[in-house]
Short mmCIF file of C-alpha atoms and ligand atoms in Angstrom, two decimals:
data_model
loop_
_atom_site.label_atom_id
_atom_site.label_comp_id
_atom_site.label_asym_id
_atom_site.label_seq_id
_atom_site.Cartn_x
_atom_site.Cartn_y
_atom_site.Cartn_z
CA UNK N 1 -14.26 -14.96 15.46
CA UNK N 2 -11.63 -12.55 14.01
CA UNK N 3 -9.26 -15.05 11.88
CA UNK N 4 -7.08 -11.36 10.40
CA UNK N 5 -5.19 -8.58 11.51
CA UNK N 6 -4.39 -5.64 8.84
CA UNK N 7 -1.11 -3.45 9.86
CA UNK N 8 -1.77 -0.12 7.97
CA UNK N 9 0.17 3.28 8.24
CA UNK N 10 -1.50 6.85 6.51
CA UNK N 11 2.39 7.22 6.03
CA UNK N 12 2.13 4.96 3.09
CA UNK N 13 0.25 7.87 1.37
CA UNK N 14 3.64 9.99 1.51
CA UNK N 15 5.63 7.75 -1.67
CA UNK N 16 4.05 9.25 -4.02
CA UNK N 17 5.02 10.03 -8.46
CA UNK N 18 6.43 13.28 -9.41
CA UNK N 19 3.80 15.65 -9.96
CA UNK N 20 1.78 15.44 -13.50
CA UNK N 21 3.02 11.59 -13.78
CA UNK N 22 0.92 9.16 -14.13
CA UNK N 23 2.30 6.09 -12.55
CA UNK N 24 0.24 2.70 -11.38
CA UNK N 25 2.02 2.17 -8.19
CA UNK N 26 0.43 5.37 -6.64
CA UNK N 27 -1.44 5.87 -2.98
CA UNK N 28 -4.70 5.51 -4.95
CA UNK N 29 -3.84 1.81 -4.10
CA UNK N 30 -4.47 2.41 -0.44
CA UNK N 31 -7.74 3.79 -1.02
CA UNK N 32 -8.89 0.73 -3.51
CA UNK N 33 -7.64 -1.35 -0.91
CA UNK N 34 -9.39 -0.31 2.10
CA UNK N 35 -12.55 0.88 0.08
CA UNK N 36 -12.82 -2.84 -0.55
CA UNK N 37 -11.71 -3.81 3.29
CA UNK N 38 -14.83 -1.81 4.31
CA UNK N 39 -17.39 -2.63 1.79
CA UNK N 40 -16.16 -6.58 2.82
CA UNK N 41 -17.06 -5.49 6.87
CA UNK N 42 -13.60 -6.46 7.57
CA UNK N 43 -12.47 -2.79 8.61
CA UNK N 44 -12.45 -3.98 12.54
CA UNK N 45 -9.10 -6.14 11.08
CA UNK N 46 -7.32 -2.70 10.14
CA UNK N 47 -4.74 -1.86 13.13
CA UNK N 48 -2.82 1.44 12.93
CA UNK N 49 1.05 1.01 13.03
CA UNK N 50 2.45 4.59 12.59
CA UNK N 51 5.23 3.94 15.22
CA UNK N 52 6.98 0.74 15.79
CA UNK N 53 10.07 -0.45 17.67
CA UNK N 54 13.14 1.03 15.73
CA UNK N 55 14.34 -2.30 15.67
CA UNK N 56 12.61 -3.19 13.15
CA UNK N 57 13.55 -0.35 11.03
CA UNK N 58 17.05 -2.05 11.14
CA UNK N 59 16.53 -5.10 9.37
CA UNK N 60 16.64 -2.36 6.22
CA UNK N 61 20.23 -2.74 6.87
CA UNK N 62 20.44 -6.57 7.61
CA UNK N 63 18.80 -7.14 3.74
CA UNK N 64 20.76 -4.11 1.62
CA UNK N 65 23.76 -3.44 1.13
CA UNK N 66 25.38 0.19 2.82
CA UNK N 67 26.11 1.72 0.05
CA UNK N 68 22.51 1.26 -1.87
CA UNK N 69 20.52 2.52 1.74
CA UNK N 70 22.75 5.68 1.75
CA UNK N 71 21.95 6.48 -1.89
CA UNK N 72 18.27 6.43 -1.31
CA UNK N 73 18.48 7.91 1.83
CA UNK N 74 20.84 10.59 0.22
CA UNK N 75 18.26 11.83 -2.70
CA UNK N 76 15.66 11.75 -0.33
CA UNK N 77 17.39 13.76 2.08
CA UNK N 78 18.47 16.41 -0.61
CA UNK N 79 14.75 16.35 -2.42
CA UNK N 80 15.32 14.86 -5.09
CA UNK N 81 12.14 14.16 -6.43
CA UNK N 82 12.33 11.72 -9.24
CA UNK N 83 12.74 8.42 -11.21
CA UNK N 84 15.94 6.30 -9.81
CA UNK N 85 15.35 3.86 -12.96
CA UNK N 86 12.71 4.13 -15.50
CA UNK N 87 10.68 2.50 -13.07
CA UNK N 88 11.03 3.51 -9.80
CA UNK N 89 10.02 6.99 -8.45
CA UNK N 90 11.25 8.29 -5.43
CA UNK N 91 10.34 11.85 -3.39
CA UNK N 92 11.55 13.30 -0.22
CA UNK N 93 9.19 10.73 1.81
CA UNK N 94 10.37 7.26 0.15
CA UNK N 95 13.26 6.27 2.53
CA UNK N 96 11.21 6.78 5.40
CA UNK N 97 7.92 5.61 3.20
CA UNK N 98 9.76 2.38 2.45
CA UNK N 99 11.55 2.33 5.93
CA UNK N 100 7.41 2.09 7.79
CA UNK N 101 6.70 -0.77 5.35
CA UNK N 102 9.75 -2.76 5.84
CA UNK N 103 9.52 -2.06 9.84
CA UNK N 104 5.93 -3.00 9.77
CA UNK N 105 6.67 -6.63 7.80
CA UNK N 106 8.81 -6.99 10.47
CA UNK N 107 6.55 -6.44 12.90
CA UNK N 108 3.75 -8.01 10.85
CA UNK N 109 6.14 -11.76 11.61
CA UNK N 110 5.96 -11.11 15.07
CA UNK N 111 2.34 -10.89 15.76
CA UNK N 112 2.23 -13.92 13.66
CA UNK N 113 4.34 -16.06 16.11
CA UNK N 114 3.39 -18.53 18.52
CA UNK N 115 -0.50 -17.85 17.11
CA UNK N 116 -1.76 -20.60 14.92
CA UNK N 117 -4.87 -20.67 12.19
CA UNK N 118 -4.02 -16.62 12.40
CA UNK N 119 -3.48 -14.11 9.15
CA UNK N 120 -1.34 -10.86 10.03
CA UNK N 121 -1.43 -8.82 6.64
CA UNK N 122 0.67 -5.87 5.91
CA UNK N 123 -0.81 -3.36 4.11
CA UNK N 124 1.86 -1.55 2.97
CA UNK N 125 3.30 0.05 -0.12
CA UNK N 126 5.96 0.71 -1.79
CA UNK N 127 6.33 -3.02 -2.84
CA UNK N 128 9.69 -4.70 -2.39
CA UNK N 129 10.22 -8.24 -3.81
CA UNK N 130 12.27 -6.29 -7.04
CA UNK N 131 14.50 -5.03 -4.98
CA UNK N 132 17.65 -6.65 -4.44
CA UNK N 133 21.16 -6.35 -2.04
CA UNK N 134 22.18 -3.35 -4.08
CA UNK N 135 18.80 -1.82 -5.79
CA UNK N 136 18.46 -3.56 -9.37
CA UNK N 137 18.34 -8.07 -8.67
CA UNK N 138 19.97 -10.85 -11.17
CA UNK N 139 20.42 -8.37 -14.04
CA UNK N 140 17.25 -6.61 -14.13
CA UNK N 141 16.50 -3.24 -15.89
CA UNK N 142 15.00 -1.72 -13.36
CA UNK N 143 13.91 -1.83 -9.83
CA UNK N 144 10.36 -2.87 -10.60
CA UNK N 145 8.72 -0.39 -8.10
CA UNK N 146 10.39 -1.28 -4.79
CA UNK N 147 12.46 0.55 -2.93
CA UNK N 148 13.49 -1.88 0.19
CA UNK N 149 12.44 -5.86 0.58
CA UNK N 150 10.13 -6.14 2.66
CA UNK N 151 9.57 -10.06 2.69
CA UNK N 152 13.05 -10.40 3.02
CA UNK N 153 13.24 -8.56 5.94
CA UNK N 154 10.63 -10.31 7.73
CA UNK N 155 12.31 -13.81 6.52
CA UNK N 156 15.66 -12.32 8.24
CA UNK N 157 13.42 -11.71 11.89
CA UNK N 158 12.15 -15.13 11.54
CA UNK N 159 15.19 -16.60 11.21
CA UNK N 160 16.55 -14.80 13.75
CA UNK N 161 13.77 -16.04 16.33
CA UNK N 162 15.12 -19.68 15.43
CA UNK N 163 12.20 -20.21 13.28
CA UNK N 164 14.24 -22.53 10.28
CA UNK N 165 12.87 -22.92 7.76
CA UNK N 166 11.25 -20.04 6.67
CA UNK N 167 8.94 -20.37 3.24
CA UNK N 168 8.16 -17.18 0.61
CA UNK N 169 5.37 -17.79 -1.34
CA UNK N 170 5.43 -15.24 -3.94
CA UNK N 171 2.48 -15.26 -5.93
CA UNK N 172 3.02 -11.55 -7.47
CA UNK N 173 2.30 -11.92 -11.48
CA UNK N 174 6.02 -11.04 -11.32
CA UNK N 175 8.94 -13.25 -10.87
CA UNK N 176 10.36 -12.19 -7.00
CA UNK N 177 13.90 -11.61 -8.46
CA UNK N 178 15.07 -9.29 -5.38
CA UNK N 179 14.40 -12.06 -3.11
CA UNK N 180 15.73 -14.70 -5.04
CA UNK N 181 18.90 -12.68 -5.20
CA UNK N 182 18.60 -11.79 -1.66
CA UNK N 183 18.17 -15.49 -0.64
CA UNK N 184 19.98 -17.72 -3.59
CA UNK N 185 22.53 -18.94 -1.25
CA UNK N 186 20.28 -18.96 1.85
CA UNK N 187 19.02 -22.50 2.54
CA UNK N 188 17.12 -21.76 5.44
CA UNK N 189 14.84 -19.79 3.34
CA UNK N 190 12.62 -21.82 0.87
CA UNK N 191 11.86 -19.36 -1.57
CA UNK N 192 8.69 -20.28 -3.95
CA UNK N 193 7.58 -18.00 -6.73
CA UNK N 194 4.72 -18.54 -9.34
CA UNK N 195 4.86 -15.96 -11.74
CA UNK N 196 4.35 -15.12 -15.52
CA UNK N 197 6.66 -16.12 -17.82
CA UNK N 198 8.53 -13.56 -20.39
CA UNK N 199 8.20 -10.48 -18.73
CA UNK N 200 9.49 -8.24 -16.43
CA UNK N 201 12.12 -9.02 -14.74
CA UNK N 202 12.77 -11.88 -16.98
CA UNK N 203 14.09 -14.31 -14.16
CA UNK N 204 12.55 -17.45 -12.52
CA UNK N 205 13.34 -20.07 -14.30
CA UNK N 206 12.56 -23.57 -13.50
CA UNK N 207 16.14 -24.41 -13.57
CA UNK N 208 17.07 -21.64 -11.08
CA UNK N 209 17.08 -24.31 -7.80
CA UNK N 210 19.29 -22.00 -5.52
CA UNK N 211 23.66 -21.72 -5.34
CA UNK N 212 25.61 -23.68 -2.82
CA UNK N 213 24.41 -25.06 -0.08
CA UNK N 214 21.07 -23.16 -0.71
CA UNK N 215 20.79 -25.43 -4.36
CA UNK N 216 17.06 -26.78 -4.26
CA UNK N 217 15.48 -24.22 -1.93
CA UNK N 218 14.01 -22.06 -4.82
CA UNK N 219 11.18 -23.25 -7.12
CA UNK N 220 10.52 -21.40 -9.29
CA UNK N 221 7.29 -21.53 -11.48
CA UNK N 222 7.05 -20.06 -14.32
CA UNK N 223 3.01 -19.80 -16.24
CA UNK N 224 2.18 -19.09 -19.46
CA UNK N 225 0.41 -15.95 -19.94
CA UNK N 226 -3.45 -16.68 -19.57
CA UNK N 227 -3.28 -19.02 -17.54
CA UNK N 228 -6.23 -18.67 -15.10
CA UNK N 229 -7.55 -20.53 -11.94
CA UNK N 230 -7.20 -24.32 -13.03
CA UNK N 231 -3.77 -23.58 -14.00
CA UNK N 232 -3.17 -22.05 -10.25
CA UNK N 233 -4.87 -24.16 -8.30
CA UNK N 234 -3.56 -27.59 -10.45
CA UNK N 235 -0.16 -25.97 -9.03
CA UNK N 236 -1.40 -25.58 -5.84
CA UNK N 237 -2.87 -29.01 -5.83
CA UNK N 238 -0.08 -30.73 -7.21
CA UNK N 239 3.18 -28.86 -6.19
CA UNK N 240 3.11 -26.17 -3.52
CA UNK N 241 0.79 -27.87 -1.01
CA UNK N 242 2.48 -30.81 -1.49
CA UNK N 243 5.62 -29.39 -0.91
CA UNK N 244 4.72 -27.33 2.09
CA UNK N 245 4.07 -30.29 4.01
CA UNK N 246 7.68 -31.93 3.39
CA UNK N 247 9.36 -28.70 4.16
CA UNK N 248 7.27 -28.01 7.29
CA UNK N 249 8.15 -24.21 7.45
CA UNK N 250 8.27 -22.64 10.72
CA UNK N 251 7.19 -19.60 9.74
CA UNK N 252 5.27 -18.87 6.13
CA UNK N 253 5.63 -15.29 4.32
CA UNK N 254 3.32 -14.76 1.24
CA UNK N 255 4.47 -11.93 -0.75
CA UNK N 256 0.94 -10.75 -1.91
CA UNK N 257 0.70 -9.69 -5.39
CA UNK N 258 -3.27 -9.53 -6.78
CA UNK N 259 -1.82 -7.91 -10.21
CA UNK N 260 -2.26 -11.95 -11.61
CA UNK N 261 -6.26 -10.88 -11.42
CA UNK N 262 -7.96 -11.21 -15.02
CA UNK N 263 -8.86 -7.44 -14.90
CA UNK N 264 -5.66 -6.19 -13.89
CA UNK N 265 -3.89 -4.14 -17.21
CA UNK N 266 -0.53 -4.98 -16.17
CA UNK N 267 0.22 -8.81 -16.58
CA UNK N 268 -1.82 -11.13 -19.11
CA UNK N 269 -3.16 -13.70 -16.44
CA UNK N 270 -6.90 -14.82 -16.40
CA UNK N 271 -7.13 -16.02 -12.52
CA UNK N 272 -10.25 -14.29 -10.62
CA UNK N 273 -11.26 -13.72 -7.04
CA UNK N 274 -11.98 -17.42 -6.90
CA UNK N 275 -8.04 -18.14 -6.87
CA UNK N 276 -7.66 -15.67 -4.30
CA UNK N 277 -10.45 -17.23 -1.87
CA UNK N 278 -8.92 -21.13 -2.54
CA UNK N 279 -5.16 -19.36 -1.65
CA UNK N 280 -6.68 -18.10 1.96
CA UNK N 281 -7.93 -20.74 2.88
CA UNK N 282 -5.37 -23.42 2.08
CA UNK N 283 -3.43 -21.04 3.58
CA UNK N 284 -5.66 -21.17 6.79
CA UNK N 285 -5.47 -25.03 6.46
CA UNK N 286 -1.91 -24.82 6.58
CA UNK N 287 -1.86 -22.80 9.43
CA UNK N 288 -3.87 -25.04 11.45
CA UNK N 289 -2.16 -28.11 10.75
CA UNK N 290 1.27 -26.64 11.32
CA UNK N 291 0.68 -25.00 14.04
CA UNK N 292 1.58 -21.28 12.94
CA UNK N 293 0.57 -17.76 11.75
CA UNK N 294 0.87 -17.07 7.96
CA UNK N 295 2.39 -13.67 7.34
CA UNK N 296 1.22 -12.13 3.86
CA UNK N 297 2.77 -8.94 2.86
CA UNK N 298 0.77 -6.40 -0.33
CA UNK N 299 2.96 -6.60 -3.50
CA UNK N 300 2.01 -5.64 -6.83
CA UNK N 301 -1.81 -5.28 -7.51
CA UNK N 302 -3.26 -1.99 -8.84
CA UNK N 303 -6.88 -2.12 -9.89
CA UNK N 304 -9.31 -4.98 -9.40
CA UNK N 305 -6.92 -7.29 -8.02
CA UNK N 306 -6.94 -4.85 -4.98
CA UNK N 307 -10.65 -4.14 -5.21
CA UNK N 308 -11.97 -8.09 -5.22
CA UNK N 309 -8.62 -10.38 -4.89
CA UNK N 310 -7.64 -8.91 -1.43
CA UNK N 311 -11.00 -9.25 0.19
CA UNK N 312 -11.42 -12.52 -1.40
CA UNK N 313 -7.68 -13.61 -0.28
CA UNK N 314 -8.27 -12.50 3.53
CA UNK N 315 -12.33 -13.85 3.89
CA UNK N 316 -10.81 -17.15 2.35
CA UNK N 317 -8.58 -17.32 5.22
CA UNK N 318 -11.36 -16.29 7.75
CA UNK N 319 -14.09 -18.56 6.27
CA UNK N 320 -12.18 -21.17 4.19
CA UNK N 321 -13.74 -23.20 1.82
CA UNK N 322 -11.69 -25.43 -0.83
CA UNK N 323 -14.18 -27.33 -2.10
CA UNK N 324 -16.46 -24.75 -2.72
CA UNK N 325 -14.07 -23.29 -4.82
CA UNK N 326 -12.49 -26.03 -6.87
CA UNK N 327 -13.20 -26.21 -9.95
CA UNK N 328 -13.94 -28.86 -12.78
CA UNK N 329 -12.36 -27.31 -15.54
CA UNK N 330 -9.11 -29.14 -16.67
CA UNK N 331 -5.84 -27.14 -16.68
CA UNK N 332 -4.16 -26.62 -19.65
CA UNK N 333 -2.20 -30.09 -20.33
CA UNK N 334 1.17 -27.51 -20.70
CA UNK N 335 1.11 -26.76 -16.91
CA UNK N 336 0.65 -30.22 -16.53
CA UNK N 337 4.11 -30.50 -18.18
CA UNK N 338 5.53 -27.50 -15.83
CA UNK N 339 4.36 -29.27 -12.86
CA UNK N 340 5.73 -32.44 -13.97
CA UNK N 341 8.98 -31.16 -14.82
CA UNK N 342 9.34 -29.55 -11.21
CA UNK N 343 8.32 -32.76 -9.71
CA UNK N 344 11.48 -34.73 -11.49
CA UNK N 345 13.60 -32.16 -10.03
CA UNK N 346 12.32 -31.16 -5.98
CA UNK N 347 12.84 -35.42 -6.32
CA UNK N 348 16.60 -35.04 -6.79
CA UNK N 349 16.59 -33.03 -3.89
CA UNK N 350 15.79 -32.98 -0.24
CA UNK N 351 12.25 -33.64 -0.86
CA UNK N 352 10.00 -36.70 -1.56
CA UNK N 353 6.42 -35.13 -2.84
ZN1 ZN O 401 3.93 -7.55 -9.77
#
């Protein structure tokens, strides 16, 4: 029985680099993607959203601030074909481009309601967990990529369907600093982020719990670079299941970045397609015992972590097997620390793990 739907758009192929650039966030991704998707026999998942309630569109609004949509909607209009940061690309397509995949995480959260042990993944691109209320997050150089958040959005739909709280599980190599911005004062949204320390965007500290009211609704985790799969799944183990069970979401949001995959050139991790196979099917675990859909929209991921970490991610959630995938192998005794140190401080807050 079919466990997965995949929303996909051939408007995604439209945000594309200036011509003559190389650039790793390009539509080639689609084609790894489904290439994979097919040679995996789960092509009968792929549904094809190229029109969607406009309503959904508007949630673009409900995340960014007015002033940032009407400057990307502005160059676009007028052509201007080009890099926004040293980053970021746009052409004539990207507002609309980035529009389709915000709409369709949006719609991606409500096929996911009201249907438990369920996956709903968006295959979409440009990325969006970079970008914050007004383009660049928390003091970041550049816009990492994204053009419009499209986790956030999908968090905002949730909440507006009464489903409190909501979790992100961002598991992009890269710290989720747009939605962290988006959400630090937020504490209906529990915002969860394992990334690689030390590089870009240079946020997601452990330390960095959430402001106001919202204080202890962000954890961040922060890895050491080479940290592979007992380092990921200790965490998972020890921390984030744990912690999913106190908080209970009502509605769970993975931002889905495979560029943590050992082949991947763009972050230093070591984790393989054996991660991403334990992560689906905790994930369907979670699903069944709380009585939901899980939501995962693509993030980063350019290379292999497309070509074997997406299957792997979506047939662990169709076919899970934990055990089969554990491992024996000790983690390194500093994530021990990391996981340690996270425990003292969820403790002081409105969990009990
Ligand atoms: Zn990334």
């Amino acid at each position: 029985m079919k466990r997965s739907l995949i929303l996909f758009s051939k408007i995604f192929y439209k945000h594309d680099p200036p011509r003559g650039v190389y650039h790793p966030e390009n539509s080639l991704r689609l084609d790894i993607a489904l290439n994979a998707i097919k040679r995996e026999n789960l092509y009968d998942r792929v549904e094809i959203v190229d029109t969607i309630d406009q309503r959904y569109y508007l949630y673009r609004d409900r995340v960014h601030e007015k002033h940032y949509v009407e400057y990307i909607k502005k160059l676009c209009i007028a052509k201007n074909e080009g890099f926004i940061d040293s980053d970021t690309y746009i052409n004539q397509h990207s507002f609309d481009v980035a529009t389709h995949a915000l709409g369709c995480s949006v719609y991606a959260v409500e096929l996911s309601l009201n249907i438990k042990e369920f996956l709903v993944f968006a295959l979409v691109r440009p990325p969006g967990h970079h970008a914050g209320l007004n383009g660049k997050a928390m003091g970041a150089s550049t816009q990492g990529f994204c053009i419009f958040n499209n986790v956030a959005a999908g968090a905002l739909y949730a909440l507006d369907k009464g489903l409190k709280p909501v979790t992100i599980l961002d598991i992009d190599v890269h710290h989720g600093n747009g939605t962290q911005e988006i959400f630090w004062t937020n504490p209906d949204v529990i915002h969860i982020d394992i990334h690689e320390e030390g590089i870009y965007p240079g946020t997601g500290y452990i330390e960095d719990l959430g402001g106001g009211d919202a204080y202890g609704t962000k954890i961040n985790i922060p890895l050491k670079p080479f940290s592979g799969d007992p380092e990921y799944i200790y965490v998972f183990e020890e921390l984030v299941i744990p912690l999913l069970y106190v908080i209970k979401p009502r509605c769970v949001i993975v931002s889905a970045g495979f560029d943590t995959h050992e082949k991947e050139e763009i972050s230093d991790m070591n984790v393989t397609s054996r991660f991403y196979k334990y992560l689906g099917s905790i994930l369907r675990i979670l699903s069944l015992r709380l009585g939901l859909g899980v939501v995962a929209v693509l993030e980063g991921g350019y290379s292999a972590g497309l070509d074997e970490g997406l299957p792997a991610f979506i047939k662990g959630f169709e076919e899970p097997d934990v055990d089969g995938v554990k491992l024996s192998t000790k983690p390194s005794k500093y994530v021990v620390d990391v996981v340690k140190k996270i425990h003292s401080l969820v403790k002081r807050l409105h969990y009990s793990i």
